Short mmCIF file of C-alpha atoms and ligand atoms in Angstrom, two decimals:
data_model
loop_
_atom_site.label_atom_id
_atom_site.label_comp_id
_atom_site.label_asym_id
_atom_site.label_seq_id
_atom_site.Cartn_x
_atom_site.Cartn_y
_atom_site.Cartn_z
CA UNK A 1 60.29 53.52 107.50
CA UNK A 2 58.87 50.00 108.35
CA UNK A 3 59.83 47.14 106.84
CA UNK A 4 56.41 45.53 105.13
CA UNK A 5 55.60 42.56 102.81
CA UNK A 6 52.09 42.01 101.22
CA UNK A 7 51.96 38.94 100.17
CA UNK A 8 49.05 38.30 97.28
CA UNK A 9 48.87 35.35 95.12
CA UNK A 10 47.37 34.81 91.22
CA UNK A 11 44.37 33.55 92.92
CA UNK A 12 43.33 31.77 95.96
CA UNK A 13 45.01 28.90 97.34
CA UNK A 14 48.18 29.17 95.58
CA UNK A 15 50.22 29.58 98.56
CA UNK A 16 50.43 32.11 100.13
CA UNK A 17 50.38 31.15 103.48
CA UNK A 18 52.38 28.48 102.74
CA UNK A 19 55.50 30.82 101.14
CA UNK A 20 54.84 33.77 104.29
CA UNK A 21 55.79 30.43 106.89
CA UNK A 22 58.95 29.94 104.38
CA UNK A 23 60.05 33.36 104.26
CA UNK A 24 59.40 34.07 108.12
CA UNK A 25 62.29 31.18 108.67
CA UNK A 26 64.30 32.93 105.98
CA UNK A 27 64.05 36.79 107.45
CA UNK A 28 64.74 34.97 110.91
CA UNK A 29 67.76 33.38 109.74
CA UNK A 30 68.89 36.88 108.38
CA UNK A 31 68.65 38.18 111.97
CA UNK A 32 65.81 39.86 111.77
CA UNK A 33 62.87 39.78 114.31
CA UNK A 34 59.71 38.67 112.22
CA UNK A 35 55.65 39.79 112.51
CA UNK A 36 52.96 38.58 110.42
CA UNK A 37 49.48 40.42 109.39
CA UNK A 38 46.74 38.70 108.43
CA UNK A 39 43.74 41.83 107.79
CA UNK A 40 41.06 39.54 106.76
CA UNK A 41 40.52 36.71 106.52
CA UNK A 42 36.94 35.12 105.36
CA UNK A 43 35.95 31.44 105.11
CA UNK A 44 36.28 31.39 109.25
CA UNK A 45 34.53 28.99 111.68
CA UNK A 46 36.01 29.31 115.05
CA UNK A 47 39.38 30.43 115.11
CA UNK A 48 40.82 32.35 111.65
CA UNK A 49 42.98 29.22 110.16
CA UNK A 50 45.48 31.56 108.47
CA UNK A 51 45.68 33.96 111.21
CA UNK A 52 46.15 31.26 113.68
CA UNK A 53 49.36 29.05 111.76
CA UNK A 54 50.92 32.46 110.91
CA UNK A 55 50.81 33.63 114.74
CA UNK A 56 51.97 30.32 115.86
CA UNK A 57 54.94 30.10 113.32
CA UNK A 58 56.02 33.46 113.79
CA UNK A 59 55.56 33.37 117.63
CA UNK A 60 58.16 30.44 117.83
CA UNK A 61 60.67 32.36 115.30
CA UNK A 62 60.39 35.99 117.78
CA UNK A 63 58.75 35.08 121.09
CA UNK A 64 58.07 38.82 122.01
CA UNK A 65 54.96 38.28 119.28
CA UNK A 66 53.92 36.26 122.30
CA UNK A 67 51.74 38.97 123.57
CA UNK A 68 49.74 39.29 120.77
CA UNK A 69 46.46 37.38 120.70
CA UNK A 70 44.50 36.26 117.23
CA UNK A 71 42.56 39.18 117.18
CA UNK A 72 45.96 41.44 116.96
CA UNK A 73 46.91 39.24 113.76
CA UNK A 74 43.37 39.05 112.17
CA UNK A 75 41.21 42.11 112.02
CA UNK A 76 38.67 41.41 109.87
CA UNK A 77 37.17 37.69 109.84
CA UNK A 78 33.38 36.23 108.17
CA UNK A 79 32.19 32.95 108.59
CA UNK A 80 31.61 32.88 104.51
CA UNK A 81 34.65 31.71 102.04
CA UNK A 82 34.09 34.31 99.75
CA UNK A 83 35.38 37.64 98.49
CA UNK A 84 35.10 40.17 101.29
CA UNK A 85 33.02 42.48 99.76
CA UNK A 86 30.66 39.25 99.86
CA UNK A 87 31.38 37.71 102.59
CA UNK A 88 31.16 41.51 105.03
CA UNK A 89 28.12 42.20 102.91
CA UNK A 90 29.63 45.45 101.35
CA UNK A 91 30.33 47.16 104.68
CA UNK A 92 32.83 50.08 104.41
CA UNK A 93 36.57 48.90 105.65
CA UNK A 94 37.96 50.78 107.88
CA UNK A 95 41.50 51.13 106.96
CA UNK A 96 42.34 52.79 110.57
CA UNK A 97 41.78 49.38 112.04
CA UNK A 98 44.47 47.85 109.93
CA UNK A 99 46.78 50.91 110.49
CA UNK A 100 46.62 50.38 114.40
CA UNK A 101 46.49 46.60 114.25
CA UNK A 102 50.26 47.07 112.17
CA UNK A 103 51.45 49.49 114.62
CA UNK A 104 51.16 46.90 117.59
CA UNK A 105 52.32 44.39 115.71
CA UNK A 106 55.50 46.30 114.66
CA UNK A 107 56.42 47.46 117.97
CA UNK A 108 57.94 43.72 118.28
CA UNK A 109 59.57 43.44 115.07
CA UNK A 110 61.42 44.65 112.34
CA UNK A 111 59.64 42.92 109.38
CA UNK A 112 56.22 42.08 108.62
CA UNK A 113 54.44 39.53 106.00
CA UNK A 114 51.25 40.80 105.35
CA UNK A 115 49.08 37.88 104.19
CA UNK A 116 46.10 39.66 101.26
CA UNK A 117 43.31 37.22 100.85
CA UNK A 118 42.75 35.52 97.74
CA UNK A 119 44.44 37.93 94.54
CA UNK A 120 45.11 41.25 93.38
CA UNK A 121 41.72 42.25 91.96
CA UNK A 122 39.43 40.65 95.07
CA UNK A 123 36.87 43.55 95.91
CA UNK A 124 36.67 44.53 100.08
CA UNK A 125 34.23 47.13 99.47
CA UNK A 126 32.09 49.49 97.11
CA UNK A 127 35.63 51.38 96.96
CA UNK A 128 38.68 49.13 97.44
CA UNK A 129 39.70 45.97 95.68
CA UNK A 130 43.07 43.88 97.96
CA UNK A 131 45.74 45.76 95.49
CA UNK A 132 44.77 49.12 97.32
CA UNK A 133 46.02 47.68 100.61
CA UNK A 134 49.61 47.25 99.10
CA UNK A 135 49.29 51.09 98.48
CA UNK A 136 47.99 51.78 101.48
CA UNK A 137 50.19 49.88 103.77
CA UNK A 138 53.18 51.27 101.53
CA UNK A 139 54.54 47.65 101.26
CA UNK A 140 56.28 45.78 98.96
CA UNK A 141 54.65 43.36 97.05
CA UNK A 142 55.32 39.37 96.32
CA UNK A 143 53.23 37.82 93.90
CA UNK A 144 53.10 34.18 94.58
CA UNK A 145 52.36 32.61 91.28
CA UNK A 146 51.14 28.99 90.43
CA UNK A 147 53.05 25.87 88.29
CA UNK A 148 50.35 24.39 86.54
CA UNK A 149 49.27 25.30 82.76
CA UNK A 150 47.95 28.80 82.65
CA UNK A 151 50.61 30.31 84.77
CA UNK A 152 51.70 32.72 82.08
CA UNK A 153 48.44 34.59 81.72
CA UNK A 154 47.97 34.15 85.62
CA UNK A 155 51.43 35.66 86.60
CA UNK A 156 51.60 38.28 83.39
CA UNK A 157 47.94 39.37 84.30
CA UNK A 158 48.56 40.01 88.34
CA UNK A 159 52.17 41.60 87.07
CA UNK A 160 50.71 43.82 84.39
CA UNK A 161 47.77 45.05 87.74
CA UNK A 162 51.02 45.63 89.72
CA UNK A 163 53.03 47.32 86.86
CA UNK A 164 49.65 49.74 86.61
CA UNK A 165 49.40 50.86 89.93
CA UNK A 166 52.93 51.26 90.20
CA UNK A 167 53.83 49.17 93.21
CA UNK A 168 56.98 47.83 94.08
CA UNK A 169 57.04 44.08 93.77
CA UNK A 170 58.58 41.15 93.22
CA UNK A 171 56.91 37.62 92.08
CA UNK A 172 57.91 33.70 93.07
CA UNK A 173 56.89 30.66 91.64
CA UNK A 174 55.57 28.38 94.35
CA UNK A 175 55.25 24.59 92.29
CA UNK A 176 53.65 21.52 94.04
CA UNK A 177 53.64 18.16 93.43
CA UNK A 178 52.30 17.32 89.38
CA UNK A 179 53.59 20.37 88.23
CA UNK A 180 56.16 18.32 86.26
CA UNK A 181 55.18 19.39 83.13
CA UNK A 182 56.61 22.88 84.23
CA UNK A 183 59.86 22.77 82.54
CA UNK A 184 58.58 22.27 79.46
CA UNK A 185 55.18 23.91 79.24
CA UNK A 186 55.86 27.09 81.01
CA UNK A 187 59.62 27.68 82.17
CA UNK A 188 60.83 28.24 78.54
CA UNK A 189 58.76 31.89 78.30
CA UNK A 190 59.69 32.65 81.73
CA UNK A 191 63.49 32.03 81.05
CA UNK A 192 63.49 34.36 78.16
CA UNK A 193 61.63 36.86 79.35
CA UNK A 194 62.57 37.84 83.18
CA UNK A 195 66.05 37.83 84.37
CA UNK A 196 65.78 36.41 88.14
CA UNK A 197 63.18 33.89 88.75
CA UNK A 198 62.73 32.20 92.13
CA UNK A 199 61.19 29.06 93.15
CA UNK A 200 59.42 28.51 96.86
CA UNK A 201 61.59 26.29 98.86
CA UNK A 202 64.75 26.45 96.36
CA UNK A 203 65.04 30.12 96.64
CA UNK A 204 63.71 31.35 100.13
CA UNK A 205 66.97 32.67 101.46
CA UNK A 206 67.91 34.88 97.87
CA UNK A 207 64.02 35.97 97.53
CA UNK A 208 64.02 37.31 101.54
CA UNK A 209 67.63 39.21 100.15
CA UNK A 210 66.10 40.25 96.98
CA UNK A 211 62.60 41.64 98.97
CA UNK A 212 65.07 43.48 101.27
CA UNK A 213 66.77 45.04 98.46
CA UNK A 214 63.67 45.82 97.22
CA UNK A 215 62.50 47.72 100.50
CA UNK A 216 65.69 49.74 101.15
CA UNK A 217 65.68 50.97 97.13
CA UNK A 218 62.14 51.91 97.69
CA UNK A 219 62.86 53.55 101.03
CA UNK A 220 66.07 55.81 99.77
CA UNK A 221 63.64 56.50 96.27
CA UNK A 222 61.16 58.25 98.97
CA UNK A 223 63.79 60.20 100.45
CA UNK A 224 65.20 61.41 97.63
CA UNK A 225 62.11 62.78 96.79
CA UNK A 226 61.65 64.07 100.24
CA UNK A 227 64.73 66.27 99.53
P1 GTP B 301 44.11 31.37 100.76
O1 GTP B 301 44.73 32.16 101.86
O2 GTP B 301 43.01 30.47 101.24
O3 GTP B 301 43.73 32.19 99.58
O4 GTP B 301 45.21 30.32 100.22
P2 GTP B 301 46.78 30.53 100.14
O5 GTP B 301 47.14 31.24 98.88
O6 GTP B 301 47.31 31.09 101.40
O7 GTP B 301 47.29 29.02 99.98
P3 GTP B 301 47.96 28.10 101.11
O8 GTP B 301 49.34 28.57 101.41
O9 GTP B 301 47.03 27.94 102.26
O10 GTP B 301 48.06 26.75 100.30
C1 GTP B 301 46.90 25.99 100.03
C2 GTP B 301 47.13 24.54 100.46
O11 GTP B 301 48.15 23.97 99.70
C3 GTP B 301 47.54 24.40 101.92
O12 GTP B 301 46.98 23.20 102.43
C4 GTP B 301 49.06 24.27 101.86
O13 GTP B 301 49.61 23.55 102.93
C5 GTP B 301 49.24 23.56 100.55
N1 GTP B 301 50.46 23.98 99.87
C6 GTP B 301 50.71 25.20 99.35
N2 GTP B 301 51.88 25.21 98.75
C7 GTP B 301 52.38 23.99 98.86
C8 GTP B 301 53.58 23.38 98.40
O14 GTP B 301 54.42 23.99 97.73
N3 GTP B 301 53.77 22.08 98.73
C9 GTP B 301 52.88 21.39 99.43
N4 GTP B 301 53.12 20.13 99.70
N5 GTP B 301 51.72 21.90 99.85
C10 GTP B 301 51.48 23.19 99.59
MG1 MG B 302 46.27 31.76 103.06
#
């Protein structure tokens, strides 16, 4: 069984390509060889700016990735910043694109960070919204979550769509810069109410052990009911 992370945030621009970079050093330091996904991306004008830093990251951490070209990392891109059901005018996705795109990608490594676009409940087509791809791929999930006020309904609303579908996931905190007010405004509920939380940059090296964890308990679970 493959080793895959989807990577889906509270909304857009939270970070999630900014915590798949982090986590690519992290699985790297662990020994492992690392790949990155990126299965659309929209909002692109010349080269897919996702796609591209991911690739470029990840091809200094395992140079074998070297033979893979933009279009390997990025299957889907439109020239709108929009949803993708928008912005590919409600074609049909064809999830056999994605499945053979992965299968090149993972012949060079042993991990790979899946970047979604945008959250949980962005619609591709008339059919599948971004949390199907986590079921489809079979991957586990991290929710990147946001610092600012709000981050309780954001992260419990994403968490509660995960929870439903019955995925296996995890969830980080990624704070920036005048998310001070943290501490007080938000961290208290968190404390008391989930027993590991980890923080983007503070964290990397016990979230990459805790998503690996995550994998293997997920992978042994599907043998068991195999047997
Ligand atoms: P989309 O893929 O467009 O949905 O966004 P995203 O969720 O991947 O967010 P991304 O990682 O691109 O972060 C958005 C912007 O904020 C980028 O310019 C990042 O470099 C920046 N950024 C994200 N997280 C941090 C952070 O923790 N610290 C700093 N300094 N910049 C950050
Ligand atoms: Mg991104």
């Amino acid at each position: 069984m493959s080793q895959r992370i989807f990577i889906t945030a509270t909304n857009t621009n939270v970070g999630k390509t900014y915590t798949t970079i982090q986590l690519l050093e992290a699985f790297t330091k662990m020994g492992l060889r690392v790949g990155v996904y990126k299965p659309i991306e929209t909002g692109v004008n010349g080269l897919p700016a996702d796609g591209s830093l991911l690739l470029k990251h990840a091809q200094v951490l395992n140079p074998q990735l070297k033979a893979l070209r933009i279009n390997d990392i990025v299957s889907l891109s439109c020239s709108l910043p929009a949803a993708p059901y928008v912005a590919n005018k409600g074609k049909k996705i064809d999830l056999n694109l994605f499945d053979h795109a992965l299968e090149k990608i993972e012949s060079l490594c042993d991990i790979v960070l899946i970047e979604g676009a945008g959250g949980l409940m962005v619609p591709l087509d008339e059919e599948l919204m971004m949390i199907d791809l986590a079921h489809h791929f079979k991957a586990t999930t991290l929710l990147v979550t946001h610092c600012k006020l709000g981050c309780i309904n954001d992260t419990l609303l994403s968490i509660n769509a995960l929870k439903q579908e019955n995925l296996p996931y995890l969830w980080a905190f990624n704070c920036r810069s005048g998310d001070e007010s943290f501490t007080q405004t938000s961290l208290p509920y968190f404390k008391t109410h989930f027993n590991s939380l980890y923080l983007i940059g503070r964290d990397n090296t016990a979230l990459a052990q805790a998503l690996l964890a995550k994998i293997r308990q997920e992978n042994i679970q599907e043998s068991v009911c195999v047997i």
